[in-house]
XYZ file of C-alpha atoms in Angstrom:
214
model
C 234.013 -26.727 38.661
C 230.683 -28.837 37.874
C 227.654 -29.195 39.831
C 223.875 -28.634 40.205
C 222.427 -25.039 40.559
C 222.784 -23.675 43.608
C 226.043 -25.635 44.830
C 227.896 -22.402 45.474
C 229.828 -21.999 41.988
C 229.204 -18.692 41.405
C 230.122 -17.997 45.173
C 233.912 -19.745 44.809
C 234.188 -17.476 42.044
C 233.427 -14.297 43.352
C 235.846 -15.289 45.838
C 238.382 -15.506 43.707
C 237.816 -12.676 41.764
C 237.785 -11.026 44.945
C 234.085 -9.889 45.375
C 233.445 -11.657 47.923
C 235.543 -12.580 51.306
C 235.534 -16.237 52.663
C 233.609 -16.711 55.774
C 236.069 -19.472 56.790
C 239.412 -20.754 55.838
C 241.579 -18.704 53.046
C 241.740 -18.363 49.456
C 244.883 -17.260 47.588
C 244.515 -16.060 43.759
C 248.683 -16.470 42.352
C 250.098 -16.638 45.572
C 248.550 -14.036 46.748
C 244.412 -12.669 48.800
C 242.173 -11.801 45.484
C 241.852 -8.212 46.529
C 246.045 -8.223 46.362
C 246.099 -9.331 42.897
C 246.888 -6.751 39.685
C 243.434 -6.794 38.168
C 245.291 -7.364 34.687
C 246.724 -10.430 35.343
C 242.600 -12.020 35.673
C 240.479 -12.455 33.301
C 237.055 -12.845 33.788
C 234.107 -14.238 31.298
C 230.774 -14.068 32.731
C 227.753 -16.787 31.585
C 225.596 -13.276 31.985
C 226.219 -10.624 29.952
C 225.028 -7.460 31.339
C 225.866 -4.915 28.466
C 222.825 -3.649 26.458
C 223.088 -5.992 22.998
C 221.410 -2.328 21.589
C 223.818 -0.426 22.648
C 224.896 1.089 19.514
C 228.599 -0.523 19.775
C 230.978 -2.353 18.155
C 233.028 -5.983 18.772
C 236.643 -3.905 18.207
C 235.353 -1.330 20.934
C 233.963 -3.474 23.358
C 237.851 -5.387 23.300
C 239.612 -2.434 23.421
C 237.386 -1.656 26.837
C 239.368 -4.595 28.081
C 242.523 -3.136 28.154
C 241.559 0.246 29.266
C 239.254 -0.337 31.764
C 236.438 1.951 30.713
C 234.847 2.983 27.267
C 237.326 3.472 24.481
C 235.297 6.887 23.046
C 237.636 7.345 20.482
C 240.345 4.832 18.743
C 243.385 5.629 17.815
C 245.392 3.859 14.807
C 247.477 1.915 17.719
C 244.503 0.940 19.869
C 242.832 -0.503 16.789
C 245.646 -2.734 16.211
C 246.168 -3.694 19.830
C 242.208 -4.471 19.742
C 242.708 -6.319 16.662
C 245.325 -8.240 18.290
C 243.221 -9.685 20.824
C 240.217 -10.756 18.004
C 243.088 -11.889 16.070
C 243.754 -14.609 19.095
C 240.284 -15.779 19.309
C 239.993 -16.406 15.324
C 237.685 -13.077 15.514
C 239.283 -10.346 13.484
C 236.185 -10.399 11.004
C 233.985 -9.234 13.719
C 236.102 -6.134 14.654
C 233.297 -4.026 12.989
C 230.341 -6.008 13.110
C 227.804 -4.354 15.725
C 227.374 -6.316 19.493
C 223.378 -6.169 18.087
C 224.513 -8.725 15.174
C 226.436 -10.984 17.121
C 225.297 -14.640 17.187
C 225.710 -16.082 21.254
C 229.440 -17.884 20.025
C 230.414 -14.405 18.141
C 229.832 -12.327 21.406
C 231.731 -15.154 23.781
C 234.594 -14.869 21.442
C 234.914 -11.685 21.574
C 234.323 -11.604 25.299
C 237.019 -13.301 25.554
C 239.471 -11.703 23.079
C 238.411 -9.147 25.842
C 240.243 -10.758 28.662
C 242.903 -12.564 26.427
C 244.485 -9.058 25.165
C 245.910 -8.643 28.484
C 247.683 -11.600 28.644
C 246.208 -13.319 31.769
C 247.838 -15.566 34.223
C 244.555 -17.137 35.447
C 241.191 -17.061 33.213
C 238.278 -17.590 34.926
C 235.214 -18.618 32.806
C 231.502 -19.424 33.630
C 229.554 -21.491 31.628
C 231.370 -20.442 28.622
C 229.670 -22.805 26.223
C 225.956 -21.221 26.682
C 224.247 -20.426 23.709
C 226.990 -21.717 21.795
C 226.481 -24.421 19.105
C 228.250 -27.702 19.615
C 230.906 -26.949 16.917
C 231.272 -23.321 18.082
C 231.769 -25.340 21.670
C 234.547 -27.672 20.139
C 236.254 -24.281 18.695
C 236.150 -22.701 21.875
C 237.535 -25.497 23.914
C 240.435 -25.969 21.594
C 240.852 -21.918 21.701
C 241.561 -22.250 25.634
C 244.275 -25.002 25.107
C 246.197 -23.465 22.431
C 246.108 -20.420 25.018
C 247.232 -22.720 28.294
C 249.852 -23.723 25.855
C 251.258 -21.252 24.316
C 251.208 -18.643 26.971
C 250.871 -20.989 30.764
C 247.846 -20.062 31.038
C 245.443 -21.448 33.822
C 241.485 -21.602 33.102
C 238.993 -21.897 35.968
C 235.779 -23.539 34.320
C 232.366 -23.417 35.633
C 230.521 -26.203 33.462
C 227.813 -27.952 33.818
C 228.721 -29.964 30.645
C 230.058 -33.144 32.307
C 231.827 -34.225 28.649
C 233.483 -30.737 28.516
C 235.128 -31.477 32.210
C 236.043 -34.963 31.693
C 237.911 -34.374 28.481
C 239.623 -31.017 28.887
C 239.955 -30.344 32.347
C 243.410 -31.396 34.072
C 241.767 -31.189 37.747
C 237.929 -31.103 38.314
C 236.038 -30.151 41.388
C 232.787 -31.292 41.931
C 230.577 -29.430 44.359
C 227.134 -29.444 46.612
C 227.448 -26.830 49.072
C 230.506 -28.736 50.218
C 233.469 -30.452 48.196
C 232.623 -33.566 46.992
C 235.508 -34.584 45.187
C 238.982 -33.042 43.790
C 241.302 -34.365 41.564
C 241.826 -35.901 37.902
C 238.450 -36.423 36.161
C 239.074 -40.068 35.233
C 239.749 -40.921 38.840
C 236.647 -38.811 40.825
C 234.373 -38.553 37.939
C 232.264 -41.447 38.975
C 228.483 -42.004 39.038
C 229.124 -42.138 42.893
C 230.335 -39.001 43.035
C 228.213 -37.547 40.635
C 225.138 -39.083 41.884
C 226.376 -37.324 45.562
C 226.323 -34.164 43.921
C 223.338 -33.814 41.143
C 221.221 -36.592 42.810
C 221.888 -38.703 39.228
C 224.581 -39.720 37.261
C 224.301 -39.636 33.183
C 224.274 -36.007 31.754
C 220.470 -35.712 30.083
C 221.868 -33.232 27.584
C 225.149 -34.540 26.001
C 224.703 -38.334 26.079
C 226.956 -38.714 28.792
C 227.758 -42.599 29.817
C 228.583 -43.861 33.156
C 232.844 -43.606 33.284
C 232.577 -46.309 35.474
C 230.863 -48.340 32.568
């Protein structure tokens, strides 16, 4: 999903997560209304992250919360290795015991999303999961989500605003302005046209983006 601020991304996916009910028309999360859907088989990385970075906590804890849906307190040998488990997918197991306070901004998305990733997830819905991530902790990440659509069928729902990031890993983009403004493979609606339509310009300022009608 890519367009300007404001364009009602973050609306579409509180729909979907099932925060929010559609004032027209329907939405169905696997088959099914969001509010219908076992919360386990969603996962959910927000471009916000509203825990305290002080709180005095650590990256194997903050996984485990994941599973159980509240503050693991205590671990237990088998909850360690279970949280270990999901760092282990995200290339994170180093960081089980580092504290959230010394986690650089790609450190705390990965384990954000060894987070969601532990429970196996049949959809995984991300916003903006490249902020404050370097470009090579960006390329890591990317490649991350792939080897997860692969190995397990996975399906990601991307908020971006990184037009490179949609155009090269994204089977289906959807560009939005308050309104649908195109759907469909990026090579075919990915146009300056379109884009233009929706951010008022086309050419990314940030990532050197070129015309793909050029």
């Amino acid at each position: 999903m890519v367009g300007p601020n404001g364009s009602g991304k973050s609306t579409l996916v509180r729909t979907l997560l099932g925060l929010l009910q559609p004032s027209d028309g329907r939405v169905r999360v696997l088959g099914k209304p969001p509010r219908q859907v076992n919360p386990d088989l969603i996962g959910y990385v927000p471009q916000i992250k509203t825990l305290d970075r002080t709180f005095p906590a650590l990256a194997v804890e903050l996984v485990l919360a994941g599973l159980r849906h509240r503050w693991p307190w205590r671990l237990s040998t088998a909850d360690r290795e279970r949280a270990m488990e999901g760092l282990s997918l995200v290339g994170a197991s180093h960081l089980a015991d580092r504290p959230l306070a010394q986690l650089s901004g790609g450190e705390l998305q990965r384990v954000y999303l060894a987070r969601c990733l532990i429970r196996r997830p049949s959809l995984l819905v991300l916003d903006e999961p490249a902020t404050g991530v370097d470009p090579r902790g960006a390329a890591d990440l990317y490649e991350l989500l792939e080897r997860h659509q692969q190995e397990h069928d996975g399906t990601v729902a991307m908020v971006t605003h990184d037009w490179e990031a949609a155009r090269y890993h994204a089977s289906h983009v959807l560009v939005l302005n308050c309104t649908q403004i195109a759907f469909g493979h990026p090579p075919e609606i990915m146009t300056d046209e379109r884009l233009s339509a929706a951010f008022g310009h086309a050419g990314h300022p940030h990532s050197g983006f070129q015309s793909l009608d050029a």
